Amino acid sequence: MDRRTFLKSTAASALVGSGVSAPAVWSPAKAQARRDTLLVVSESGPNNIDIHGVGTNVPGYEVSWNCYDRLISHEMKTGPNGHPYYDRDKFKPELAEDMNVGPNSVTFKLRKNATFHDGTPVKAQDVKWSLDRAVSVGGFPTFQMKAGSLEKPEQFVVVDDSTIRVDFIRKDKLTIPDLAVIVPCVMNSGLVKKNATEKDPWGLEYTKQNTAGSGAYRVTRWTPGTEVVMERFDKWASGPAPTIQRVIWRMIPSAGNRRALLERGDADISYDLPSKDFAELRENKKLKIVSTPFSNGVQYIGMNATRPPFNDVRVRKAVAYAIPYQKIMDAAMYGLAKPMFGAAANAPTEVAWPQPHKYGTDIAKARQLLAEAGFPNGFETTISFDLGFSVVNEPICILVQESLAQIGIKAEINKIPGANWRTELNKKVMPLFTNVFSGWLDYPEYFFFWCYDGQNSVFNTMSYQSKQMDAFIDGARVAAADGNSADYDKNVRGFVDLAFEDVPRIPLFQPYSNVAMQSNIDGYQYWFHRRLDYRAFTKA
Amino acid sequence: MLRLIGRRLLTALPSIVGVIIVTFLLTRVLPGDPAAYFAGPAATPAAIAEVRTKLGLDRPLPEQFFSYVAGLARGDLGTSLTTGRPVMTELAARLPASAELTLAGLILSFMIAVPLGILAAIRQGSWIDHLCRVLATAGVSLPVFFTGLLLVYVFYYLTGIAPSPVGRIDVFYSPPPSVTGFYVIDALIARDFGALRAALSQLALPVATLAIFSLAPIARITRASMLGVLSSEFIRTARASGLRPTTVVITYAFRNALIPVVTTIGMVFSFLLGANVLVEKVFAWPGVGSFAIEALIASDFAPVQGFVLTMAILYILINLSIDLLYGVIDPRVRIEG
């Protein structure tokens, strides 16, 4: 021991001894509680623990996922990084013990022994009421149900107390997957109805703060903005009993402190640190880091295809050749993302999304294209980004700005506050911007339907319009519903090729969902919603 | 006395009405559309319109204003969209957190800054005067988030002396049953010494951060005010009469120098209560400042309005109590009606 460490340790122990602010000495009972508890830290917490609520935020989805059951869920498989990853194509029963898909409907048999947290048995009437609620309350839940052609309460039919049938209104490959997302959760209809009022027939006020489900966990304490405490529901019938007895989820706004908590071993798991922190944590190997590419998600540079100068495809291509792709990967993402650029010139187009495009950084070619389009000296424009995700967006925009200056395009950076970002997107007037989109349902046509289709949804941020594109997207959706795979492949290749040829948006990379945990924590699973599933975690 | 307080409160009414109108209008002209924000990531224009109707944001401004004022009259400040709870409940839960932190910080800072200021004034130009100047300069020039993070880094991350910066109480302690909302006092009332210790240890670093920051104005004002009083004639008389130096300084000089100091403390307190957002952020402290900022970022109107209103009322109350304190400190000061 040298002098310095000696001084440090004696100073520290002297202070601990005097008890100024030493953490409490653990009693055996407390140590046991620590072992049974999963301590999660993240930047923000839920504003509503019912996913059907008005404006429920993404952290609220995590509570819903763990405290409510759905009829069906997904099996796990091994993901691209060797860790458990949800299997898009394989469903497993959750509240239902059996699923029978017919040509015009699907029938579910419910588990006989399943009960809600208050002990009432789960009946088909509860399921119907819950699904009716999802398609009726409006806003996000209703919208998500529509994505799977689940639109009217008449579609949900109670056959008997433990059998429920869902009728199809049209053939749609996404109907079954849409029953396994977070929204169609099953609620204790009796309990919620008791707390409903005339003004609030669906009892949204009650479920906003109380869990009324049959899921593996239930919320026992919730202080908005501070913590959520969830206890295991020991009579959970829809799967193997979870080993974590209690989950304490604390909101720690400072990223530096979240990292310190992890490194000191005080927190068990965290998932929203800046890429730089994850890259460094991965280096020093004390913690377990799992990085998984966002399913069906891409960060991109978008250009407004309806207004000059970006309505000219040559200008868009010039920009695509002027993006400093590799620099963005290194300096903005610290390598924690999957590149979506620089495919080999002869690489065939795959029936998959996302996939890399063939553009690379080539300033000479960019200049030439710009000159052909009639802008030999470039032009002035603005590049906008969402300040809510400035850790990623700001360096990207600065790098793009620098690079565009080389071909004469002077782009001024326009920072837009998070609350304002969606409003600005909806106006569809921003000439140049960076954004990210990822779809819950992992199908190429789902992504393209939102982002490239002529119906011009809020995610077609470029206002891109192409009859040919719409025909490919429709073709793929019809072929998928009919199970015609040759036709499906042709259409998917068609829209991917067209998207890269017309390049209204330039894919940069597939972001990673990064999770850091202590080495004694096991059982992390990647889900399409990218939130944690506590049911699978174990703590050694 | 009571009539005086009543009259003072009455004169404050117009400013409160002004604050209500201005915050209402300001929140409406802010860029950002709460409906678009809360309609979720996959909303169509129709879904956004639906949310807007639900939030009552499609109604004309005067109508929205009158329903807001009608709510206020019933003591209803509206509901926060970001936390999903009534603003009143949120503020009632968070104000004690901010107040506990700020008060503790101010007391600590008072205990250091006032003696330091007095000593600096008595020994003008000595090392203690320089120390006072250096501390004050460092205190104001170091941003609070920096001091906070530095303290966390040294005392938690490197040495592990301080507990983890996870808010008001350690994760494995439950907060004591709420009586005053101040964890330290509540823990004492409940005789829960484990919780008391946990609450105190969580307070240590944020309180130190705040104290370092608020040290400067108090120390400087104490020094300046003491210098002024010490050079006045009655002090010379007191000294000439052979009174003990401590009696001269504490009983005669300090009491007379106290008025500007109390004024400054009042200012610093009301300022810190709302403005220590950064300290709250660094230490995950569930206070009013961070609540208001988060609401502002999400263009969540009701909490912002509620916050400004509460702050205005607090400011009025603090000023009133300081004015009353003047009379206690110096009987010559009388508040005119």
PDB file of N, CA and C in Angstrom, chain A residues 56-115:
ATOM      1  N   THR A  56     -50.394   8.486 -23.043  1.00  0.00           N
ATOM      2  CA  THR A  56     -49.485   7.654 -22.253  1.00  0.00           C
ATOM      3  C   THR A  56     -48.122   7.635 -22.930  1.00  0.00           C
ATOM      4  N   ASN A  57     -47.070   7.871 -22.146  1.00  0.00           N
ATOM      5  CA  ASN A  57     -45.732   7.925 -22.749  1.00  0.00           C
ATOM      6  C   ASN A  57     -45.094   6.536 -22.808  1.00  0.00           C
ATOM      7  N   VAL A  58     -43.955   6.463 -23.461  1.00  0.00           N
ATOM      8  CA  VAL A  58     -43.336   5.165 -23.700  1.00  0.00           C
ATOM      9  C   VAL A  58     -42.978   4.427 -22.395  1.00  0.00           C
ATOM     10  N   PRO A  59     -42.435   5.098 -21.362  1.00  0.00           N
ATOM     11  CA  PRO A  59     -42.192   4.361 -20.114  1.00  0.00           C
ATOM     12  C   PRO A  59     -43.473   3.712 -19.556  1.00  0.00           C
ATOM     13  N   GLY A  60     -44.619   4.333 -19.813  1.00  0.00           N
ATOM     14  CA  GLY A  60     -45.888   3.753 -19.378  1.00  0.00           C
ATOM     15  C   GLY A  60     -46.146   2.401 -20.040  1.00  0.00           C
ATOM     16  N   TYR A  61     -45.630   2.218 -21.255  1.00  0.00           N
ATOM     17  CA  TYR A  61     -45.820   0.947 -21.961  1.00  0.00           C
ATOM     18  C   TYR A  61     -45.163  -0.190 -21.184  1.00  0.00           C
ATOM     19  N   GLU A  62     -44.023   0.127 -20.562  1.00  0.00           N
ATOM     20  CA  GLU A  62     -43.276  -0.926 -19.851  1.00  0.00           C
ATOM     21  C   GLU A  62     -44.103  -1.465 -18.688  1.00  0.00           C
ATOM     22  N   VAL A  63     -44.776  -0.564 -17.967  1.00  0.00           N
ATOM     23  CA  VAL A  63     -45.623  -1.010 -16.862  1.00  0.00           C
ATOM     24  C   VAL A  63     -46.754  -1.867 -17.403  1.00  0.00           C
ATOM     25  N   SER A  64     -47.389  -1.390 -18.462  1.00  0.00           N
ATOM     26  CA  SER A  64     -48.503  -2.135 -19.040  1.00  0.00           C
ATOM     27  C   SER A  64     -48.057  -3.530 -19.472  1.00  0.00           C
ATOM     28  N   TRP A  65     -46.919  -3.597 -20.120  1.00  0.00           N
ATOM     29  CA  TRP A  65     -46.426  -4.879 -20.627  1.00  0.00           C
ATOM     30  C   TRP A  65     -46.262  -5.887 -19.493  1.00  0.00           C
ATOM     31  N   ASN A  66     -45.776  -5.451 -18.351  1.00  0.00           N
ATOM     32  CA  ASN A  66     -45.475  -6.378 -17.267  1.00  0.00           C
ATOM     33  C   ASN A  66     -46.650  -6.617 -16.315  1.00  0.00           C
ATOM     34  N   CYS A  67     -47.625  -5.717 -16.303  1.00  0.00           N
ATOM     35  CA  CYS A  67     -48.722  -5.837 -15.338  1.00  0.00           C
ATOM     36  C   CYS A  67     -49.997  -6.375 -15.965  1.00  0.00           C
ATOM     37  N   TYR A  68     -50.058  -6.416 -17.282  1.00  0.00           N
ATOM     38  CA  TYR A  68     -51.237  -6.955 -17.958  1.00  0.00           C
ATOM     39  C   TYR A  68     -50.827  -8.131 -18.822  1.00  0.00           C
ATOM     40  N   ASP A  69     -51.779  -9.016 -19.072  1.00  0.00           N
ATOM     41  CA  ASP A  69     -51.564 -10.111 -20.008  1.00  0.00           C
ATOM     42  C   ASP A  69     -52.292  -9.809 -21.308  1.00  0.00           C
ATOM     43  N   ARG A  70     -51.771 -10.385 -22.389  1.00  0.00           N
ATOM     44  CA  ARG A  70     -52.493 -10.375 -23.655  1.00  0.00           C
ATOM     45  C   ARG A  70     -52.923 -11.808 -23.931  1.00  0.00           C
ATOM     46  N   LEU A  71     -53.766 -11.983 -24.963  1.00  0.00           N
ATOM     47  CA  LEU A  71     -54.188 -13.335 -25.305  1.00  0.00           C
ATOM     48  C   LEU A  71     -52.981 -14.171 -25.709  1.00  0.00           C
ATOM     49  N   ILE A  72     -52.157 -13.559 -26.561  1.00  0.00           N
ATOM     50  CA  ILE A  72     -50.988 -14.286 -27.051  1.00  0.00           C
ATOM     51  C   ILE A  72     -49.758 -13.396 -26.935  1.00  0.00           C
ATOM     52  N   SER A  73     -48.600 -14.031 -27.006  1.00  0.00           N
ATOM     53  CA  SER A  73     -47.353 -13.285 -27.000  1.00  0.00           C
ATOM     54  C   SER A  73     -46.403 -13.973 -27.980  1.00  0.00           C
ATOM     55  N   HIS A  74     -45.153 -13.522 -27.998  1.00  0.00           N
ATOM     56  CA  HIS A  74     -44.195 -14.118 -28.936  1.00  0.00           C
ATOM     57  C   HIS A  74     -43.260 -15.084 -28.232  1.00  0.00           C
ATOM     58  N   GLU A  75     -42.821 -16.101 -28.964  1.00  0.00           N
ATOM     59  CA  GLU A  75     -41.755 -16.975 -28.482  1.00  0.00           C
ATOM     60  C   GLU A  75     -40.436 -16.211 -28.569  1.00  0.00           C
ATOM     61  N   MET A  76     -39.414 -16.754 -27.909  1.00  0.00           N
ATOM     62  CA  MET A  76     -38.082 -16.162 -27.997  1.00  0.00           C
ATOM     63  C   MET A  76     -37.227 -16.984 -28.963  1.00  0.00           C
ATOM     64  N   LYS A  77     -36.296 -16.310 -29.610  1.00  0.00           N
ATOM     65  CA  LYS A  77     -35.287 -17.018 -30.392  1.00  0.00           C
ATOM     66  C   LYS A  77     -33.948 -16.362 -30.094  1.00  0.00           C
ATOM     67  N   THR A  78     -32.877 -16.849 -30.707  1.00  0.00           N
ATOM     68  CA  THR A  78     -31.595 -16.197 -30.491  1.00  0.00           C
ATOM     69  C   THR A  78     -31.445 -15.064 -31.491  1.00  0.00           C
ATOM     70  N   GLY A  79     -31.153 -13.895 -30.995  1.00  0.00           N
ATOM     71  CA  GLY A  79     -31.096 -12.729 -31.858  1.00  0.00           C
ATOM     72  C   GLY A  79     -29.780 -12.589 -32.582  1.00  0.00           C
ATOM     73  N   PRO A  80     -29.636 -11.516 -33.379  1.00  0.00           N
ATOM     74  CA  PRO A  80     -28.420 -11.303 -34.170  1.00  0.00           C
ATOM     75  C   PRO A  80     -27.169 -11.160 -33.293  1.00  0.00           C
ATOM     76  N   ASN A  81     -27.352 -10.847 -32.006  1.00  0.00           N
ATOM     77  CA  ASN A  81     -26.190 -10.668 -31.126  1.00  0.00           C
ATOM     78  C   ASN A  81     -26.015 -11.837 -30.162  1.00  0.00           C
ATOM     79  N   GLY A  82     -26.762 -12.924 -30.395  1.00  0.00           N
ATOM     80  CA  GLY A  82     -26.611 -14.098 -29.534  1.00  0.00           C
ATOM     81  C   GLY A  82     -27.466 -14.047 -28.277  1.00  0.00           C
ATOM     82  N   HIS A  83     -28.222 -12.969 -28.089  1.00  0.00           N
ATOM     83  CA  HIS A  83     -29.088 -12.854 -26.909  1.00  0.00           C
ATOM     84  C   HIS A  83     -30.532 -13.140 -27.296  1.00  0.00           C
ATOM     85  N   PRO A  84     -31.366 -13.449 -26.301  1.00  0.00           N
ATOM     86  CA  PRO A  84     -32.778 -13.734 -26.623  1.00  0.00           C
ATOM     87  C   PRO A  84     -33.439 -12.558 -27.341  1.00  0.00           C
ATOM     88  N   TYR A  85     -34.232 -12.878 -28.349  1.00  0.00           N
ATOM     89  CA  TYR A  85     -34.841 -11.884 -29.223  1.00  0.00           C
ATOM     90  C   TYR A  85     -36.218 -12.418 -29.561  1.00  0.00           C
ATOM     91  N   TYR A  86     -37.225 -11.569 -29.556  1.00  0.00           N
ATOM     92  CA  TYR A  86     -38.575 -12.096 -29.790  1.00  0.00           C
ATOM     93  C   TYR A  86     -38.682 -12.655 -31.201  1.00  0.00           C
ATOM     94  N   ASP A  87     -39.443 -13.728 -31.345  1.00  0.00           N
ATOM     95  CA  ASP A  87     -39.596 -14.360 -32.648  1.00  0.00           C
ATOM     96  C   ASP A  87     -40.851 -13.815 -33.314  1.00  0.00           C
ATOM     97  N   ARG A  88     -40.640 -13.021 -34.353  1.00  0.00           N
ATOM     98  CA  ARG A  88     -41.741 -12.340 -35.021  1.00  0.00           C
ATOM     99  C   ARG A  88     -42.822 -13.318 -35.491  1.00  0.00           C
ATOM    100  N   ASP A  89     -42.412 -14.517 -35.897  1.00  0.00           N
ATOM    101  CA  ASP A  89     -43.349 -15.413 -36.565  1.00  0.00           C
ATOM    102  C   ASP A  89     -43.937 -16.488 -35.670  1.00  0.00           C
ATOM    103  N   LYS A  90     -43.406 -16.631 -34.451  1.00  0.00           N
ATOM    104  CA  LYS A  90     -43.917 -17.712 -33.583  1.00  0.00           C
ATOM    105  C   LYS A  90     -44.642 -17.111 -32.394  1.00  0.00           C
ATOM    106  N   PHE A  91     -45.896 -17.517 -32.232  1.00  0.00           N
ATOM    107  CA  PHE A  91     -46.685 -16.999 -31.119  1.00  0.00           C
ATOM    108  C   PHE A  91     -46.811 -18.055 -30.037  1.00  0.00           C
ATOM    109  N   LYS A  92     -46.915 -17.572 -28.791  1.00  0.00           N
ATOM    110  CA  LYS A  92     -47.163 -18.522 -27.726  1.00  0.00           C
ATOM    111  C   LYS A  92     -48.382 -18.043 -26.952  1.00  0.00           C
ATOM    112  N   PRO A  93     -49.097 -18.964 -26.345  1.00  0.00           N
ATOM    113  CA  PRO A  93     -50.284 -18.549 -25.610  1.00  0.00           C
ATOM    114  C   PRO A  93     -49.898 -17.762 -24.363  1.00  0.00           C
ATOM    115  N   GLU A  94     -50.687 -16.753 -24.017  1.00  0.00           N
ATOM    116  CA  GLU A  94     -50.454 -16.086 -22.749  1.00  0.00           C
ATOM    117  C   GLU A  94     -51.708 -16.310 -21.896  1.00  0.00           C
ATOM    118  N   LEU A  95     -52.709 -15.448 -22.038  1.00  0.00           N
ATOM    119  CA  LEU A  95     -53.950 -15.711 -21.296  1.00  0.00           C
ATOM    120  C   LEU A  95     -54.745 -16.820 -21.969  1.00  0.00           C
ATOM    121  N   ALA A  96     -54.583 -16.903 -23.285  1.00  0.00           N
ATOM    122  CA  ALA A  96     -55.269 -17.974 -24.013  1.00  0.00           C
ATOM    123  C   ALA A  96     -54.418 -19.226 -23.898  1.00  0.00           C
ATOM    124  N   GLU A  97     -55.051 -20.391 -23.786  1.00  0.00           N
ATOM    125  CA  GLU A  97     -54.236 -21.598 -23.773  1.00  0.00           C
ATOM    126  C   GLU A  97     -54.242 -22.241 -25.137  1.00  0.00           C
ATOM    127  N   ASP A  98     -55.134 -21.732 -25.993  1.00  0.00           N
ATOM    128  CA  ASP A  98     -55.237 -22.330 -27.308  1.00  0.00           C
ATOM    129  C   ASP A  98     -55.712 -21.280 -28.309  1.00  0.00           C
ATOM    130  N   MET A  99     -55.118 -21.314 -29.519  1.00  0.00           N
ATOM    131  CA  MET A  99     -55.517 -20.359 -30.557  1.00  0.00           C
ATOM    132  C   MET A  99     -55.838 -21.146 -31.810  1.00  0.00           C
ATOM    133  N   ASN A 100     -57.008 -20.875 -32.380  1.00  0.00           N
ATOM    134  CA  ASN A 100     -57.436 -21.625 -33.546  1.00  0.00           C
ATOM    135  C   ASN A 100     -57.778 -20.646 -34.662  1.00  0.00           C
ATOM    136  N   VAL A 101     -56.903 -20.582 -35.697  1.00  0.00           N
ATOM    137  CA  VAL A 101     -57.107 -19.599 -36.762  1.00  0.00           C
ATOM    138  C   VAL A 101     -57.922 -20.213 -37.886  1.00  0.00           C
ATOM    139  N   GLY A 102     -59.064 -19.622 -38.171  1.00  0.00           N
ATOM    140  CA  GLY A 102     -59.886 -20.057 -39.289  1.00  0.00           C
ATOM    141  C   GLY A 102     -59.755 -19.073 -40.429  1.00  0.00           C
ATOM    142  N   PRO A 103     -60.506 -19.305 -41.524  1.00  0.00           N
ATOM    143  CA  PRO A 103     -60.398 -18.397 -42.676  1.00  0.00           C
ATOM    144  C   PRO A 103     -60.946 -16.996 -42.374  1.00  0.00           C
ATOM    145  N   ASN A 104     -61.994 -16.917 -41.563  1.00  0.00           N
ATOM    146  CA  ASN A 104     -62.617 -15.606 -41.332  1.00  0.00           C
ATOM    147  C   ASN A 104     -62.540 -15.129 -39.898  1.00  0.00           C
ATOM    148  N   SER A 105     -61.953 -15.952 -39.043  1.00  0.00           N
ATOM    149  CA  SER A 105     -61.906 -15.550 -37.636  1.00  0.00           C
ATOM    150  C   SER A 105     -60.832 -16.349 -36.913  1.00  0.00           C
ATOM    151  N   VAL A 106     -60.519 -15.913 -35.700  1.00  0.00           N
ATOM    152  CA  VAL A 106     -59.595 -16.668 -34.870  1.00  0.00           C
ATOM    153  C   VAL A 106     -60.278 -16.847 -33.509  1.00  0.00           C
ATOM    154  N   THR A 107     -60.180 -18.075 -32.952  1.00  0.00           N
ATOM    155  CA  THR A 107     -60.862 -18.367 -31.693  1.00  0.00           C
ATOM    156  C   THR A 107     -59.840 -18.672 -30.613  1.00  0.00           C
ATOM    157  N   PHE A 108     -60.019 -18.060 -29.442  1.00  0.00           N
ATOM    158  CA  PHE A 108     -59.104 -18.288 -28.326  1.00  0.00           C
ATOM    159  C   PHE A 108     -59.843 -18.960 -27.183  1.00  0.00           C
ATOM    160  N   LYS A 109     -59.203 -19.989 -26.609  1.00  0.00           N
ATOM    161  CA  LYS A 109     -59.716 -20.602 -25.371  1.00  0.00           C
ATOM    162  C   LYS A 109     -58.893 -20.039 -24.227  1.00  0.00           C
ATOM    163  N   LEU A 110     -59.551 -19.514 -23.193  1.00  0.00           N
ATOM    164  CA  LEU A 110     -58.811 -18.909 -22.075  1.00  0.00           C
ATOM    165  C   LEU A 110     -58.364 -19.957 -21.068  1.00  0.00           C
ATOM    166  N   ARG A 111     -57.277 -19.648 -20.370  1.00  0.00           N
ATOM    167  CA  ARG A 111     -56.838 -20.510 -19.266  1.00  0.00           C
ATOM    168  C   ARG A 111     -57.925 -20.539 -18.202  1.00  0.00           C
ATOM    169  N   LYS A 112     -58.158 -21.719 -17.640  1.00  0.00           N
ATOM    170  CA  LYS A 112     -59.241 -21.841 -16.652  1.00  0.00           C
ATOM    171  C   LYS A 112     -58.842 -21.237 -15.305  1.00  0.00           C
ATOM    172  N   ASN A 113     -57.529 -21.303 -14.993  1.00  0.00           N
ATOM    173  CA  ASN A 113     -57.101 -20.925 -13.644  1.00  0.00           C
ATOM    174  C   ASN A 113     -56.621 -19.487 -13.529  1.00  0.00           C
ATOM    175  N   ALA A 114     -56.738 -18.725 -14.625  1.00  0.00           N
ATOM    176  CA  ALA A 114     -56.194 -17.359 -14.574  1.00  0.00           C
ATOM    177  C   ALA A 114     -57.123 -16.435 -13.786  1.00  0.00           C
ATOM    178  N   THR A 115     -56.520 -15.643 -12.892  1.00  0.00           N
ATOM    179  CA  THR A 115     -57.320 -14.662 -12.152  1.00  0.00           C
ATOM    180  C   THR A 115     -56.665 -13.287 -12.254  1.00  0.00           C
TER     181      THR A 115
END
